[in-house]
Every structure is written in C-alpha cells, then in structure tokens.
Coordinates of C-alpha atoms in Angstrom, one line a residue:
X1 CA 59.7 76.1 187.4
X2 CA 63.4 75.2 187.8
X3 CA 63.8 74.6 184.1
X4 CA 62.5 78.2 183.4
X5 CA 64.9 79.6 186.0
X6 CA 67.8 77.7 184.5
X7 CA 66.9 78.9 181.0
X8 CA 66.8 82.5 182.2
X9 CA 70.1 82.2 183.9
X10 CA 71.7 80.5 180.9
X11 CA 70.3 83.1 178.6
X12 CA 71.5 86.0 180.8
X13 CA 75.0 84.5 181.0
X14 CA 75.1 83.9 177.2
X15 CA 74.1 87.5 176.6
X16 CA 76.9 88.8 178.8
X17 CA 79.4 86.5 177.3
X18 CA 78.3 87.5 173.8
X19 CA 79.2 91.1 174.6
X20 CA 82.7 90.2 175.7
X21 CA 85.7 90.1 173.4
X22 CA 87.1 86.7 172.3
X23 CA 90.2 87.3 174.4
X24 CA 88.3 87.6 177.7
X25 CA 88.8 84.8 180.1
X26 CA 85.5 83.3 181.4
X27 CA 86.7 80.6 183.9
X28 CA 85.6 81.4 187.4
X29 CA 87.6 79.7 190.1
X30 CA 86.3 79.6 193.7
X31 CA 89.3 77.7 195.1
X32 CA 92.4 76.3 193.6
X33 CA 92.1 72.6 192.8
X34 CA 94.7 69.8 193.1
X35 CA 95.1 69.5 189.4
X36 CA 95.7 73.3 189.1
X37 CA 98.2 73.2 192.0
X38 CA 100.1 70.3 190.4
X39 CA 100.2 72.2 187.0
X40 CA 101.4 75.3 188.7
X41 CA 104.1 73.5 190.7
X42 CA 105.3 71.7 187.6
X43 CA 105.8 75.0 185.7
X44 CA 107.5 76.7 188.7
X45 CA 109.9 73.7 189.0
X46 CA 110.8 74.0 185.3
X47 CA 111.6 77.7 185.8
X48 CA 113.5 77.0 189.0
X49 CA 115.6 74.4 187.1
X50 CA 116.4 76.9 184.4
X51 CA 117.5 79.3 187.2
X52 CA 119.6 76.6 188.9
X53 CA 117.4 76.7 192.0
X54 CA 116.5 73.5 193.9
X55 CA 113.2 74.7 195.3
X56 CA 110.3 73.5 197.4
X57 CA 107.0 74.7 196.0
X58 CA 103.8 74.7 198.2
X59 CA 100.3 75.6 197.1
X60 CA 97.4 76.2 199.5
X61 CA 93.8 77.1 199.2
X62 CA 92.3 80.4 200.3
X63 CA 92.1 79.1 203.8
X64 CA 95.8 78.4 204.0
X65 CA 95.2 74.6 203.8
X66 CA 98.0 73.0 201.9
X67 CA 96.9 71.3 198.6
X68 CA 100.2 70.2 197.3
X69 CA 103.9 70.5 198.1
X70 CA 106.8 69.2 196.0
X71 CA 110.5 69.2 196.9
X72 CA 112.9 69.3 194.0
X73 CA 115.8 66.8 194.3
X74 CA 118.4 68.0 196.8
X75 CA 116.3 71.0 198.0
X76 CA 117.2 72.2 201.5
X77 CA 115.2 70.4 204.2
X78 CA 114.4 73.7 205.9
X79 CA 112.8 75.0 202.7
X80 CA 109.8 72.7 203.2
X81 CA 108.5 74.6 206.3
X82 CA 109.5 78.0 204.9
X83 CA 107.5 77.3 201.6
X84 CA 104.5 76.1 203.5
X85 CA 104.6 79.0 205.9
X86 CA 104.8 81.4 203.0
X87 CA 101.5 80.1 201.8
X88 CA 100.0 80.5 205.3
X89 CA 101.3 84.1 205.5
X90 CA 99.9 85.1 202.1
X91 CA 96.5 83.5 202.6
X92 CA 96.0 84.7 206.1
X93 CA 97.2 88.2 205.6
X94 CA 96.0 88.5 202.0
X95 CA 99.3 89.9 200.7
X96 CA 102.6 88.7 199.3
X97 CA 105.4 88.1 201.6
X98 CA 107.4 90.6 199.6
X99 CA 104.8 93.3 200.5
X100 CA 104.8 92.2 204.1
X101 CA 108.5 92.5 204.3
X102 CA 108.3 96.3 203.9
X103 CA 105.5 96.5 206.5
X104 CA 107.4 94.4 209.1
X105 CA 110.7 96.3 209.2
X106 CA 111.7 98.1 212.4
X107 CA 109.5 101.1 212.9
X108 CA 106.9 99.9 210.3
X109 CA 103.3 99.2 211.3
X110 CA 103.6 95.4 211.4
X111 CA 107.1 95.2 213.0
X112 CA 107.2 92.0 215.1
X113 CA 104.4 90.2 213.3
X114 CA 106.7 87.3 212.5
X115 CA 106.6 86.4 216.2
X116 CA 102.8 85.8 216.0
X117 CA 100.9 82.7 214.8
X118 CA 103.3 80.2 216.3
X119 CA 106.1 81.7 214.2
X120 CA 104.4 80.8 210.9
X121 CA 104.5 84.3 209.5
X122 CA 107.3 84.8 206.9
X123 CA 108.5 88.3 206.3
X124 CA 110.7 87.9 203.2
X125 CA 109.8 87.3 199.6
X126 CA 108.8 84.1 197.9
X127 CA 105.1 83.9 198.7
X128 CA 102.2 85.2 196.5
X129 CA 98.4 85.3 196.8
X130 CA 96.6 83.6 193.9
X131 CA 93.5 85.4 192.7
X132 CA 90.6 84.9 190.3
X133 CA 89.5 88.4 189.6
X134 CA 89.6 90.1 193.0
X135 CA 88.9 86.9 195.0
X136 CA 91.7 85.1 196.7
X137 CA 91.6 81.4 195.7
X138 CA 94.9 80.2 197.1
X139 CA 98.5 81.0 197.7
X140 CA 102.0 79.8 196.6
X141 CA 105.1 79.6 198.6
X142 CA 108.6 79.0 197.2
X143 CA 111.8 78.4 199.1
X144 CA 115.3 77.2 198.2
X145 CA 117.0 80.0 196.5
X146 CA 118.0 83.5 197.5
X147 CA 115.2 85.9 198.5
X148 CA 115.5 87.4 195.0
X149 CA 115.2 84.0 193.3
X150 CA 112.3 82.9 195.5
X151 CA 110.5 86.2 194.9
X152 CA 111.0 85.9 191.1
X153 CA 109.7 82.4 191.2
X154 CA 106.7 83.4 193.2
X155 CA 106.0 86.3 190.8
X156 CA 106.3 83.8 188.0
X157 CA 103.9 81.4 189.7
X158 CA 101.3 84.2 190.1
X159 CA 101.6 85.1 186.4
X160 CA 101.3 81.4 185.4
X161 CA 98.2 81.0 187.6
X162 CA 96.6 84.1 186.0
X163 CA 97.2 82.6 182.6
X164 CA 95.7 79.2 183.7
X165 CA 92.3 80.7 184.7

C-alpha cells in the first residue's frame, strides 16, 4: 500500500514539475542548514571585503536560533551582539531591521519596541529575513560597517540566499 502511495505522489510531483519551465527553482527548504549558512556567510564576507567592511555575519534559523556566526579579522567586538540580535529581530518580528526602523521612530506604531525582549530588538538596518517562497526559513544579521553598508550587505545576503535555493 505504501509503495502505491509513494508512486502516486512521485507521479503527481513529476507531472507538476514537467509543466514548469526549465528556469523554475524546485528546491524546497524548510529551515536553513549549517552548510547553507556557511556558504552565505562566505559570500557576504567576500562582498564586505570588496567594500572595505570588517563585518560580523550571523545566520539563524526561523526560530531565531543561531546556526553560524563569523567575525572577520579586526571586526568590532560589539558587532557580534549586534549581528546576532539583528537575526533575532528579523526572525521574531518577521521583517527586516530596515523596515522595522521606520516603524520604530518617535510617533510610529512600534516606537519603543527596542526596549522589549531584554534589549535584543535592533531598529536599524543590517538584518534580513530569509525565505523559501513565502516561508521564513532563517535570518541574517550583519554588523561592522555604517548602517548603509550593513543594510547593503544584508540585502546582498538575501539575494544570494534566494539564488542558493
């Protein structure tokens, strides 16, 4: 009975895939893996080096649990916690820290949110949610440069991740 069910499922999947174009991505990721996190960190570090930024790059899973963190040589010590907290912010609030920054300004709906969660909420750019389709599978946090540089590197990381899956 299981063999028949497996065959039906495989046939259905094959039929759907046959209808897709050759350029469609088929990899489904439920959660970011250590090897994916390492590859992403490596590529972000290459880009940071090109930009002259000594960054800390952190990657978490969808539950904000850190999978991997790397500190480039001579990165600021404080950047470690900032990068890790950016992943927490993105995963827990399901948005980039750049988007949150606009929502947390004085008078905005989330003003003061940075004082919650034992101070782990970061309200400036450099953190991005990582998705497979519409599902959040992780987050990346980058710290070490200016807010603009960290934001650009996080945007780059998001793009790299989308190309990985």
